[in-house]
Coordinates of N, CA and C in Angstrom, one line a residue:
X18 N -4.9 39.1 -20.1 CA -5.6 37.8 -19.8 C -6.7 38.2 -18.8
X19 N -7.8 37.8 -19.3 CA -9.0 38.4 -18.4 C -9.4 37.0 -17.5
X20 N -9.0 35.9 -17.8 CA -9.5 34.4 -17.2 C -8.2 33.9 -17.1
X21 N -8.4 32.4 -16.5 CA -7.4 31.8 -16.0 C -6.7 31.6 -14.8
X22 N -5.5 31.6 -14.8 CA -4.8 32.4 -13.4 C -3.4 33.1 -13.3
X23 N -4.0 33.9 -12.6 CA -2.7 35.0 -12.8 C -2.1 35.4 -11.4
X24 N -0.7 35.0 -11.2 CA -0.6 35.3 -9.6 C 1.1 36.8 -10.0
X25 N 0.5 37.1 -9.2 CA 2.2 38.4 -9.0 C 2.0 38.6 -7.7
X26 N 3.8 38.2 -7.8 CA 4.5 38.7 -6.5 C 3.9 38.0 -5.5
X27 N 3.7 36.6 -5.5 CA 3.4 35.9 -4.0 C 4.0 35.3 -3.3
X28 N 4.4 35.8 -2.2 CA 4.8 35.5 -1.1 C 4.0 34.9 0.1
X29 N 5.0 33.5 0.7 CA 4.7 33.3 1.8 C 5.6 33.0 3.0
X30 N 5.9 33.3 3.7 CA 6.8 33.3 5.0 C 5.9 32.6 6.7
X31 N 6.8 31.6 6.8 CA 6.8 30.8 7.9 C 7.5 31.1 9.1
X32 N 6.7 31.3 9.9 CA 7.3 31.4 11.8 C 8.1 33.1 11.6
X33 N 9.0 33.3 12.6 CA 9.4 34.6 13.1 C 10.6 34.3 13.5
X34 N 11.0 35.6 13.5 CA 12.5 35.5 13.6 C 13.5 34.7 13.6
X35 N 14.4 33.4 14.3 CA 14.9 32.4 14.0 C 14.8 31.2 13.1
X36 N 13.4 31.1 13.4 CA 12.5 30.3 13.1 C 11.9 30.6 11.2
X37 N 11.9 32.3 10.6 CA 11.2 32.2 9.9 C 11.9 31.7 8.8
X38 N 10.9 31.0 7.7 CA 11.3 30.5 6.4 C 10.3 31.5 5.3
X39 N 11.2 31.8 4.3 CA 10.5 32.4 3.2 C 10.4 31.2 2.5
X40 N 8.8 30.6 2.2 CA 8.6 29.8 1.5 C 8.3 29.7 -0.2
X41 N 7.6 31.5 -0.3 CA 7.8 31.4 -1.4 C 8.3 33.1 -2.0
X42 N 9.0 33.2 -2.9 CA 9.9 34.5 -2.3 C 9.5 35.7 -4.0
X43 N 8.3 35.6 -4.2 CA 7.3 36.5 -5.2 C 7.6 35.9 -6.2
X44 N 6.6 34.7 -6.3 CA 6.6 33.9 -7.6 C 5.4 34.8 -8.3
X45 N 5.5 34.7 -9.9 CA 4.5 35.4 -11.3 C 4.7 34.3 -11.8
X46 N 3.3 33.9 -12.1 CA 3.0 32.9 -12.9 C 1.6 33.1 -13.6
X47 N 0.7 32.9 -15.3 CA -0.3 33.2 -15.9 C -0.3 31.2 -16.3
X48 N -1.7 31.3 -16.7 CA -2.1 30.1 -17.0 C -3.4 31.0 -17.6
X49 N -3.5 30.6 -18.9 CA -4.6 30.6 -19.7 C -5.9 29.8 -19.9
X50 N -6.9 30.0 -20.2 CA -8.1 29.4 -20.3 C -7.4 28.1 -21.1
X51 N -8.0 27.3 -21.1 CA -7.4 25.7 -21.7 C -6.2 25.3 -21.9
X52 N -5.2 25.7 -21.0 CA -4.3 25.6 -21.3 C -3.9 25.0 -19.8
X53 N -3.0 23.7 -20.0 CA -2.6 23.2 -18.9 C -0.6 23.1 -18.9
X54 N -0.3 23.3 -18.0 CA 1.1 23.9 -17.5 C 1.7 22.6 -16.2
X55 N 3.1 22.5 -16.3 CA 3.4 21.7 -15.3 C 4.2 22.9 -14.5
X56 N 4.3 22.2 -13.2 CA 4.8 23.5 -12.1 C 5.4 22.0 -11.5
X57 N 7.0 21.7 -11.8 CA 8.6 21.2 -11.0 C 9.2 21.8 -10.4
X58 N 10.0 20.9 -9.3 CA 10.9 21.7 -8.8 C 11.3 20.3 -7.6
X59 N 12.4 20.6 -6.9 CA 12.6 19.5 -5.5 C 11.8 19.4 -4.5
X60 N 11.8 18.4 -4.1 CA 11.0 18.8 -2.6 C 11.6 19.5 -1.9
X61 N 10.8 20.5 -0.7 CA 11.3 21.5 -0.2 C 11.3 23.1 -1.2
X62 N 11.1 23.0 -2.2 CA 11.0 24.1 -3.1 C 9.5 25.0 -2.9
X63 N 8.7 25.0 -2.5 CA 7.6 25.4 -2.6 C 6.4 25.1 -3.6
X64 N 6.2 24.1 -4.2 CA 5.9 23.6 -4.9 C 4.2 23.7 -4.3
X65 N 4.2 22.8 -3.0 CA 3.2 22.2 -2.1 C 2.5 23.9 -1.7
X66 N 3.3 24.5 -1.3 CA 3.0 26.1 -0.9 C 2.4 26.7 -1.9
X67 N 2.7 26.9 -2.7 CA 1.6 27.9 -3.9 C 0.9 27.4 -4.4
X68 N 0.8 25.6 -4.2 CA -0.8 25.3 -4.4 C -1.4 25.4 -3.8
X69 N -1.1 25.4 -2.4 CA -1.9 25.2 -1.1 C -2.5 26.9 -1.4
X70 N -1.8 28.1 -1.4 CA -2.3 29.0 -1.5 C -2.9 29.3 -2.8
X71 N -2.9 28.6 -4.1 CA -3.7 29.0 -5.1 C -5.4 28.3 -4.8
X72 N -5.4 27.6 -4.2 CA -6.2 26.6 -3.7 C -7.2 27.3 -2.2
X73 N -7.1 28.1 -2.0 CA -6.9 29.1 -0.6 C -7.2 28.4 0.6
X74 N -6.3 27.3 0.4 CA -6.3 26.4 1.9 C -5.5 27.1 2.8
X75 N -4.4 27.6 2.2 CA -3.6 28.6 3.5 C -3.6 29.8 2.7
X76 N -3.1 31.1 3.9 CA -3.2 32.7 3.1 C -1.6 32.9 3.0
X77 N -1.6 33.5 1.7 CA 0.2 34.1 1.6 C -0.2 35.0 2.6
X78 N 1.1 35.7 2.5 CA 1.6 36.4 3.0 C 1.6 37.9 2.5
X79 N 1.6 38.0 1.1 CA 1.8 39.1 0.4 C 1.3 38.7 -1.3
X80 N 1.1 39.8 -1.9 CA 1.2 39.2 -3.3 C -0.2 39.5 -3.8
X81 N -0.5 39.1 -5.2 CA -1.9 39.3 -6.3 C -2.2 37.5 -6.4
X82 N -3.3 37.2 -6.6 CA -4.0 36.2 -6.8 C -5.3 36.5 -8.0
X83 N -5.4 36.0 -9.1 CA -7.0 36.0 -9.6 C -7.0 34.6 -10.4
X84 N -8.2 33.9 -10.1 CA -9.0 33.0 -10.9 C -9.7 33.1 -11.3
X85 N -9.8 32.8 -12.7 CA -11.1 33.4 -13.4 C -10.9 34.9 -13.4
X86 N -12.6 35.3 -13.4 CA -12.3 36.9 -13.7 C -12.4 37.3 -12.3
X87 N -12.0 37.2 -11.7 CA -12.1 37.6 -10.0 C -11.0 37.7 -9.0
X88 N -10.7 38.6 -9.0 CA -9.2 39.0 -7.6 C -9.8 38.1 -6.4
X89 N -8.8 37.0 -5.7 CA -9.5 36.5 -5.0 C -8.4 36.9 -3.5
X90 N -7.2 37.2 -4.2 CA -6.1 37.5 -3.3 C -5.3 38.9 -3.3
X91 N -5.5 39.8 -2.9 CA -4.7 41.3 -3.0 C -3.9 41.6 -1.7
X92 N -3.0 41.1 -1.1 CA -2.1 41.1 0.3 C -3.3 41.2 1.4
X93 N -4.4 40.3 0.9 CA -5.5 40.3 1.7 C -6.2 39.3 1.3
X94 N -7.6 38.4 1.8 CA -8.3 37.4 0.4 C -9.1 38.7 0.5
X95 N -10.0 38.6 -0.9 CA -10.8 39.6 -1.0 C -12.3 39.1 -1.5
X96 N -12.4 37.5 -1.1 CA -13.9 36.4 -1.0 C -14.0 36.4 0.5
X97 N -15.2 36.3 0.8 CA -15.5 36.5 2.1 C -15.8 35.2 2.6
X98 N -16.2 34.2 1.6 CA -16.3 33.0 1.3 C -15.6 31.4 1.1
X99 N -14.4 31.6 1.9 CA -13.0 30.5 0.7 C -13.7 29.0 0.9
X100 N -14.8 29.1 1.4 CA -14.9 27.3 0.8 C -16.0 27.1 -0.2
X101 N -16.7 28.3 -0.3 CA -17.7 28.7 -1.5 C -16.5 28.9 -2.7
X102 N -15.5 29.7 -2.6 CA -14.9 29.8 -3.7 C -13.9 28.4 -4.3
X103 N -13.7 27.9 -2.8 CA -13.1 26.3 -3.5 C -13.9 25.3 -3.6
X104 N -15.0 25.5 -3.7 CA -16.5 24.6 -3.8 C -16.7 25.0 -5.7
X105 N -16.6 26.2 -5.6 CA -17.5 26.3 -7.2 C -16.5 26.5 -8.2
X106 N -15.2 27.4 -7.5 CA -14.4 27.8 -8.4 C -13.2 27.2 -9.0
X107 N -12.6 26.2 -7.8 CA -11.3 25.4 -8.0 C -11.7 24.3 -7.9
X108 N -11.6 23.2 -8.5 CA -11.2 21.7 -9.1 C -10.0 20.9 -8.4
X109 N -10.2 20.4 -7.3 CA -8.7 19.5 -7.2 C -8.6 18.2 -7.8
X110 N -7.7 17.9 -8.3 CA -7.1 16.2 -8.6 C -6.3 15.8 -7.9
X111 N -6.1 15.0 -7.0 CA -5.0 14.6 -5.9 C -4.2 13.4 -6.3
X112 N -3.3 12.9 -6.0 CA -2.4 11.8 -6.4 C -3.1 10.7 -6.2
X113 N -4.2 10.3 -4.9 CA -5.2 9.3 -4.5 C -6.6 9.9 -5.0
X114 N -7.3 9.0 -5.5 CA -8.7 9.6 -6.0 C -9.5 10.6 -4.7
X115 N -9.7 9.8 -3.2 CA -10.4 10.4 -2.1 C -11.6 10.4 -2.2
X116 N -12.4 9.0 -3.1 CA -13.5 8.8 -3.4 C -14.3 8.5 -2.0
X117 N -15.5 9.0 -2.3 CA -16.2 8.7 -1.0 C -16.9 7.3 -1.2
X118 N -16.2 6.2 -0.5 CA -16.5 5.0 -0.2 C -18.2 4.5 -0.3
X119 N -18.7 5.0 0.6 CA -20.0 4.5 0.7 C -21.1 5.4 -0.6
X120 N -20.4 5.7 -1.2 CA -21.2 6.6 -2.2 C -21.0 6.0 -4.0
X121 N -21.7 5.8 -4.7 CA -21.6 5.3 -6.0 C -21.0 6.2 -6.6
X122 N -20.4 5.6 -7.9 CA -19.6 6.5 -9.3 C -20.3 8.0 -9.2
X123 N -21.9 7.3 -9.5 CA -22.3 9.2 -9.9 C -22.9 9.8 -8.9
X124 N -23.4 9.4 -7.9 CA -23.2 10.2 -6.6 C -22.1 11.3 -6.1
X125 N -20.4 9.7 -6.4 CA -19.4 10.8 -6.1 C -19.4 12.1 -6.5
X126 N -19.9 12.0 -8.2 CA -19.7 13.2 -9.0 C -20.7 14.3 -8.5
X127 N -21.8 13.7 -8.5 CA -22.9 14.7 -8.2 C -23.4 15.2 -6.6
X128 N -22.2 15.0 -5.9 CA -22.2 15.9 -4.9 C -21.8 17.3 -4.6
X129 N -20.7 17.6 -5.3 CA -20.3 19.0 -5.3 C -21.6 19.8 -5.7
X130 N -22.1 19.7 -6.8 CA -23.3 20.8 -7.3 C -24.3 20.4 -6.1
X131 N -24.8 19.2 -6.0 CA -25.5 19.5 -5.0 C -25.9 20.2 -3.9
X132 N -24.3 19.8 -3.1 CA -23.7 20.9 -2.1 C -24.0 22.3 -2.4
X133 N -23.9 22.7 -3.5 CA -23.8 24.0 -4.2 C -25.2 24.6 -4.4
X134 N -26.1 23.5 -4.3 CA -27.7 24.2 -4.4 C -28.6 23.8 -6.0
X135 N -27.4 23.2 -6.7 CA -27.9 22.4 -7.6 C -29.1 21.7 -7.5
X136 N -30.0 21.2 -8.6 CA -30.9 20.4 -8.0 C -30.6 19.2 -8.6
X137 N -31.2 17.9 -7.5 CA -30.6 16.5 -8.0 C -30.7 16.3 -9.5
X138 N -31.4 16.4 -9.9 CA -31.7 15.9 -11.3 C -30.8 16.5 -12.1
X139 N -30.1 17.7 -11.9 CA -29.1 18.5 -12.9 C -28.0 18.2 -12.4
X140 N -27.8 18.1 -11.3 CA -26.7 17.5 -11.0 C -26.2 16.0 -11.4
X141 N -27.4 15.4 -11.5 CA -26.7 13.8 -11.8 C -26.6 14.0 -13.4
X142 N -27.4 14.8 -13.8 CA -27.5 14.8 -15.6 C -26.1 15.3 -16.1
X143 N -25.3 16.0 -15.3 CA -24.1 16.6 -15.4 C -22.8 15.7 -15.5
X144 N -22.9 14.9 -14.2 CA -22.4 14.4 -13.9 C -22.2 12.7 -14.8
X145 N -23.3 12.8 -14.9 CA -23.2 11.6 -16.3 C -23.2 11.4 -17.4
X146 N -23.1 13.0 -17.7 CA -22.3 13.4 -19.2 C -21.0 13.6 -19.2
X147 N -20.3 14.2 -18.2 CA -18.7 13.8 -18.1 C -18.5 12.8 -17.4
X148 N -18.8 11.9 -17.1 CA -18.5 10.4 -16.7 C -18.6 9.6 -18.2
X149 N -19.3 9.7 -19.0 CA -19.6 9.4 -20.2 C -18.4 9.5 -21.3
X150 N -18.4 11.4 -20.9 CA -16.9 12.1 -21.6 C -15.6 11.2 -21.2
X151 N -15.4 10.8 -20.1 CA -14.1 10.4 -19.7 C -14.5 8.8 -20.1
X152 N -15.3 8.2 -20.5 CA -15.5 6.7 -20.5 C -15.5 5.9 -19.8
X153 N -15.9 6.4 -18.5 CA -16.6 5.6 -17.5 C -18.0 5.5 -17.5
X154 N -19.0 5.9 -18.1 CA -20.1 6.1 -17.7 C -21.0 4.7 -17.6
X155 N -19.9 3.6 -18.1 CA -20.6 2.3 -17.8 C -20.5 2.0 -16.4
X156 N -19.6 3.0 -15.6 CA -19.2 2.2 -14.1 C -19.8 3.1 -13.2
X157 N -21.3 3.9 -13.7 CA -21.5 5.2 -13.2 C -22.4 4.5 -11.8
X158 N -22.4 3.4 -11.5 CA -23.5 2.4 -10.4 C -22.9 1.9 -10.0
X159 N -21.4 2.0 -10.2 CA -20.1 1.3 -9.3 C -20.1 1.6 -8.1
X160 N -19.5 1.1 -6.7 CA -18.6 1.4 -6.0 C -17.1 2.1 -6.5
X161 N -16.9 2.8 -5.8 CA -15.5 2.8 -5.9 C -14.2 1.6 -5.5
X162 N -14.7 0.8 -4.7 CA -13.5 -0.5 -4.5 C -14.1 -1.2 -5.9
X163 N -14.9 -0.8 -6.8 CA -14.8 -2.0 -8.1 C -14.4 -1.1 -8.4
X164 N -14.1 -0.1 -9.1 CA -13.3 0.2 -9.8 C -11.2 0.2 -10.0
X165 N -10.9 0.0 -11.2 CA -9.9 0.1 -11.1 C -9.0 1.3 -10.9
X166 N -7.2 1.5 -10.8 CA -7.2 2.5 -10.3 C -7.0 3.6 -11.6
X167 N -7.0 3.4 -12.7 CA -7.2 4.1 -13.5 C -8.6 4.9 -13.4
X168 N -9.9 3.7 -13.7 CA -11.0 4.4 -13.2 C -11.2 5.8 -12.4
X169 N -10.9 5.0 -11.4 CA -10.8 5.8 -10.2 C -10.7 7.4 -10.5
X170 N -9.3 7.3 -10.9 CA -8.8 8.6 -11.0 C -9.4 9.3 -12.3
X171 N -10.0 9.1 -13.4 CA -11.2 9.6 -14.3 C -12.4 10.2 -13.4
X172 N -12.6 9.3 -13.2 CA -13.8 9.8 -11.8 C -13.6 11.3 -10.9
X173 N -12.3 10.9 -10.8 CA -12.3 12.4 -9.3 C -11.8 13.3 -10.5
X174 N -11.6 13.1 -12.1 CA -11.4 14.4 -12.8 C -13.0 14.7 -13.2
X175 N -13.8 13.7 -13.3 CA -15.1 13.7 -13.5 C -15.8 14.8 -12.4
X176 N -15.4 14.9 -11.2 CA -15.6 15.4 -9.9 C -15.1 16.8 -9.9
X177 N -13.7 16.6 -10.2 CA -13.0 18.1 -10.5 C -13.7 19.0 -11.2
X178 N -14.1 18.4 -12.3 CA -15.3 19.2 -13.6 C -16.3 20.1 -13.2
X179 N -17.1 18.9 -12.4 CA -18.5 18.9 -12.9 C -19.4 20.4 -12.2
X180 N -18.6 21.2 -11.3 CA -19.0 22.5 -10.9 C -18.5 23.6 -12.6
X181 N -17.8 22.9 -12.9 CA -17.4 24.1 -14.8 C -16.2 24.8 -13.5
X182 N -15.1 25.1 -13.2 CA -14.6 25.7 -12.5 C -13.8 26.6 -13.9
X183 N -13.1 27.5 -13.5 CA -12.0 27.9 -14.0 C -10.7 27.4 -14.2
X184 N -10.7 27.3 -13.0 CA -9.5 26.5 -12.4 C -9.5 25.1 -11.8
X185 N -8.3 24.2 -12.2 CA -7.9 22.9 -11.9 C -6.7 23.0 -11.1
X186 N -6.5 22.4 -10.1 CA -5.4 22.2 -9.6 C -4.9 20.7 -9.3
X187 N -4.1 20.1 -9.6 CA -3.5 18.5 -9.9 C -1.9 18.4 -9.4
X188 N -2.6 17.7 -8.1 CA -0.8 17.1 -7.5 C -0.5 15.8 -7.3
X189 N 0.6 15.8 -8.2 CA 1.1 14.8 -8.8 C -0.1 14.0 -9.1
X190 N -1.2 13.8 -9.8 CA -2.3 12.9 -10.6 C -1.6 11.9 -11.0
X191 N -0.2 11.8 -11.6 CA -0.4 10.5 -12.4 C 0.2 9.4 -11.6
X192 N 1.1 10.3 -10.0 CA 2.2 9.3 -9.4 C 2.0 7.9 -9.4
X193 N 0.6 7.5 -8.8 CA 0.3 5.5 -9.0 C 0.1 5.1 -10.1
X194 N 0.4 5.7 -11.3 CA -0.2 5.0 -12.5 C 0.6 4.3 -13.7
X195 N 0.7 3.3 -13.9 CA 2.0 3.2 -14.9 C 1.8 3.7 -16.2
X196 N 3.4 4.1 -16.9 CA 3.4 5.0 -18.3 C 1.7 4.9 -19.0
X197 N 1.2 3.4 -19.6 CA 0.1 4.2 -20.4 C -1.0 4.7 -19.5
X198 N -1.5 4.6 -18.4 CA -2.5 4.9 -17.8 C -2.1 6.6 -17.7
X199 N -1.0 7.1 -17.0 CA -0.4 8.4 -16.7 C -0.4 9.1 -18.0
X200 N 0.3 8.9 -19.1 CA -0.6 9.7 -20.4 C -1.9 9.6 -20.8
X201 N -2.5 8.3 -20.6 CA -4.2 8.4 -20.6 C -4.8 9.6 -20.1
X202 N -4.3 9.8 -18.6 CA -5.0 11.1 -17.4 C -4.6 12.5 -17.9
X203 N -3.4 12.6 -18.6 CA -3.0 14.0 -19.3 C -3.7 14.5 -20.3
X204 N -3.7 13.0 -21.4 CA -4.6 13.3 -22.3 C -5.8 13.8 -22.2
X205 N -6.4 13.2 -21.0 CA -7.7 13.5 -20.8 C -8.0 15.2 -20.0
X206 N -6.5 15.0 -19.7 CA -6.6 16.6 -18.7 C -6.6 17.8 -19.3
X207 N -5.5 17.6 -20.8 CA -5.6 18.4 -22.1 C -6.9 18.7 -22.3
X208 N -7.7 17.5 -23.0 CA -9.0 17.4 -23.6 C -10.4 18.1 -22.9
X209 N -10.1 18.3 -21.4 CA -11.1 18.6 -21.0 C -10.7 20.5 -20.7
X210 N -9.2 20.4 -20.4 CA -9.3 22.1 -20.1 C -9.8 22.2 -21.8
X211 N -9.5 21.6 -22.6 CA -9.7 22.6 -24.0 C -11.4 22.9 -24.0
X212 N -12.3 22.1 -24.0 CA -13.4 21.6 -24.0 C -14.3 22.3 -23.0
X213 N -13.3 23.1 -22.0 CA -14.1 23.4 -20.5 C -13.3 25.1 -20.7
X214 N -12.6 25.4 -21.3 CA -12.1 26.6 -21.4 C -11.4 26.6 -19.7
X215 N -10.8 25.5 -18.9 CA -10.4 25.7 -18.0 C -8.7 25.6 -17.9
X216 N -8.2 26.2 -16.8 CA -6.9 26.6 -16.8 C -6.2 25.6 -15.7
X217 N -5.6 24.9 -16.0 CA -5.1 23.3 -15.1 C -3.4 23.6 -15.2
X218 N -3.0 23.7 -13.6 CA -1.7 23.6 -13.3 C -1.4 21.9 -12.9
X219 N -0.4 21.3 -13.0 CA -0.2 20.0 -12.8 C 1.7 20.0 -11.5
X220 N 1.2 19.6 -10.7 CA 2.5 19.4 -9.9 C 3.0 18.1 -10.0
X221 N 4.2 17.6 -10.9 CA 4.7 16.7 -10.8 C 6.0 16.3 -10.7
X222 N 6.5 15.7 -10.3 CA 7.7 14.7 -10.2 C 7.7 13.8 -11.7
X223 N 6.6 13.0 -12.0 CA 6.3 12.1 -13.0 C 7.5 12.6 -14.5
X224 N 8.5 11.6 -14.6 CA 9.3 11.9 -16.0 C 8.4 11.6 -17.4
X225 N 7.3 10.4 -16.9 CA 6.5 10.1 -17.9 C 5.7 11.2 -18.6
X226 N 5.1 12.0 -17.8 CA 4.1 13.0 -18.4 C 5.1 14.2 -19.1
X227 N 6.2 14.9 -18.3 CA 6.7 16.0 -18.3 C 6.8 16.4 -20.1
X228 N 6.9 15.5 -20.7 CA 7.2 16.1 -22.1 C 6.1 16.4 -23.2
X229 N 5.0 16.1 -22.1 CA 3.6 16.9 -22.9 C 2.9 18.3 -22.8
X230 N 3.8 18.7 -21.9 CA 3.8 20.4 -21.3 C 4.4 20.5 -22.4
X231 N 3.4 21.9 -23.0 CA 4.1 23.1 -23.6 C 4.8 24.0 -23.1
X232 N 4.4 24.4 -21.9 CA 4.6 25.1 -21.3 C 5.0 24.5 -19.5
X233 N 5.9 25.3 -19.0 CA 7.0 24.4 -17.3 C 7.4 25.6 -17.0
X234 N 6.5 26.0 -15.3 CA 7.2 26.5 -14.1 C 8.1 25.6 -13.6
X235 N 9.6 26.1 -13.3 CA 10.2 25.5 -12.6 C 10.3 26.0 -11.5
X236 N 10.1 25.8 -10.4 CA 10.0 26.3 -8.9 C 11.1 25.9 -8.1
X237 N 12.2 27.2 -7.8 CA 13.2 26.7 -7.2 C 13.6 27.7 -6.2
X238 N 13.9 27.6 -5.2 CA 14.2 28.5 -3.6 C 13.3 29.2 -3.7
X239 N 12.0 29.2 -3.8 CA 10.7 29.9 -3.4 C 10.3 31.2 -4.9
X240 N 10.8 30.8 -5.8 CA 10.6 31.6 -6.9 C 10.6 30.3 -8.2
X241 N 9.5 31.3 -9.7 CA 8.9 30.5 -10.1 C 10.3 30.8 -11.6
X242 N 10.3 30.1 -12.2 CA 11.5 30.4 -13.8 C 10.4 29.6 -14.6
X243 N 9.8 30.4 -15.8 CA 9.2 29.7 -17.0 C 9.9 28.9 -18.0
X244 N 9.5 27.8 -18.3 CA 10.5 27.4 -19.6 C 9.2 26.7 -20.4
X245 N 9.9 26.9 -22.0 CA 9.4 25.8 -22.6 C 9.6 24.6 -23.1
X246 N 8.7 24.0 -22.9 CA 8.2 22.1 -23.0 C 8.4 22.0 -24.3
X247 N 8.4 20.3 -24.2 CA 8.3 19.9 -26.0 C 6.9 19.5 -26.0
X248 N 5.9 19.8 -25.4 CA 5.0 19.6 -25.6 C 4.4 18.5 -26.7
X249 N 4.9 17.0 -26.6 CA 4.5 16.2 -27.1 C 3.1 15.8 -27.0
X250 N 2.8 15.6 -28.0 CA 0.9 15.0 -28.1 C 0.7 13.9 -26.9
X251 N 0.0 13.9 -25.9 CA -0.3 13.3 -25.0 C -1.7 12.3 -25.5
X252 N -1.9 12.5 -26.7 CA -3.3 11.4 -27.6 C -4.5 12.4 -27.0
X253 N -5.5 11.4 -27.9 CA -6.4 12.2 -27.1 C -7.0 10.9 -25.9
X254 N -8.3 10.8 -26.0 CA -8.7 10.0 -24.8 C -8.9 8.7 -25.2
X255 N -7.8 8.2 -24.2 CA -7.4 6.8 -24.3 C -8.2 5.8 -23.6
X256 N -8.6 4.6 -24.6 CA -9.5 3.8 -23.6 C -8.8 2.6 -22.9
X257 N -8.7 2.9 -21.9 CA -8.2 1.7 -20.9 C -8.7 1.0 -19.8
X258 N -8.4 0.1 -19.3 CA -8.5 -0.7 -18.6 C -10.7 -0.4 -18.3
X259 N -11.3 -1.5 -18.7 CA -12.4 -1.0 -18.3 C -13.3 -2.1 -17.7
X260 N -12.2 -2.6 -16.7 CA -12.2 -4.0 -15.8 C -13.2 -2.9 -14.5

């Protein structure tokens, strides 16, 4: 696998001596170009921890990391850069959209590239073709308080996108949403790794979604166990609510 993400042997350990917790105890896990994966397990399992470090908000402790085609983690980071690399390279979807309030539909979208040195005009042009893609693009001069919360959360995958990352990362996305909106966001999360050649891990709890993984880390005492999903059709892009 030359893309996607591929982690060996990561570990992370909390505090010293009395105090320490092995949080995650050398999880291996691969995720393919368009291919999206659910990563379960209880709370307290590490779940929160190997995102946080695939994400390079916090540094393991030990272990291989690469996104895309690029070692980003070797029992060292090896970007000199981590908010440039989670600026261009990682995509978050969070369980709350975290829309910026005083900012319109496609503004929200077309700030990352911006940030990034994009120029306005390619940036919004971007940004208004996957607003479009996801079927929002009528609410692209919205506020975020009009939108609804299905909207919403189209938008921050619209947001997730619009830098082309390799990688997606998604915790718990569907938890506020009821059954059809929550397969709507999957569907759409399928449709766009396929479309984006991007590799989307999904952390959920959600019993609604779980049976559209093909593929399930189970994450349990700080180590990862693969199984396979029934990978039921999750549709493709569902139109809803477009209040």
């Amino acid at each position: 696998m030359t893309k996607g993400i591929v982690i060996e042997g990561l570990k992370k350990r909390y505090g010293t001596g009395d105090t320490l917790v092995d949080a995650l105890k050398g999880v291996d896990m691969q995720v393919a170009p368009g291919e999206v994966v659910g990563l379960i397990g209880p709370s307290g399992s590490g779940k929160s921890t190997l995102l946080k470090c695939l994400g390079a908000v916090i540094e393991p402790s030990s272990g291989r990391m690469r996104l895309g085609n690029e070692i980003i983690y070797d029992d060292q980071w090896k970007i000199p850069d981590l908010r440039a690399l989670r600026r261009d390279k990682i995509g978050f979807v969070f369980q709350a959209p975290y829309l910026i309030p005083f900012l319109d539909v496609i503004d929200n979208v077309a700030l990352l590239p911006m940030l990034a040195g994009e120029r306005n005009s390619i940036a919004r042009k971007r940004a208004v073709e996957l607003l479009e893609a996801l079927d929002v693009g009528h609410r692209s001069k919205a506020m975020p308080s009009q939108l609804s919360g299905g909207e919403q959360q189209r938008v921050a995958i619209a947001r997730a996108l619009v830098n082309r990352p390799p990688v997606i990362l998604a915790d718990e996305p569907t938890a506020p949403l009821d059954s059809e909106r929550a397969l709507a966001v999957i569907g759409i999360l399928n449709e766009m790794a396929r479309q984006y050649e991007t590799a989307i891990i999904i952390v959920t709890h959600d019993e609604k979604i779980i049976p559209t993984f093909k593929r399930i880390y189970h994450i349990r005492d700080g180590r990862t166990h693969e199984e396979v999903g029934e990978g039921k059709s999750s549709g493709e892009l569902i139109k809803i609510d477009k209040r």
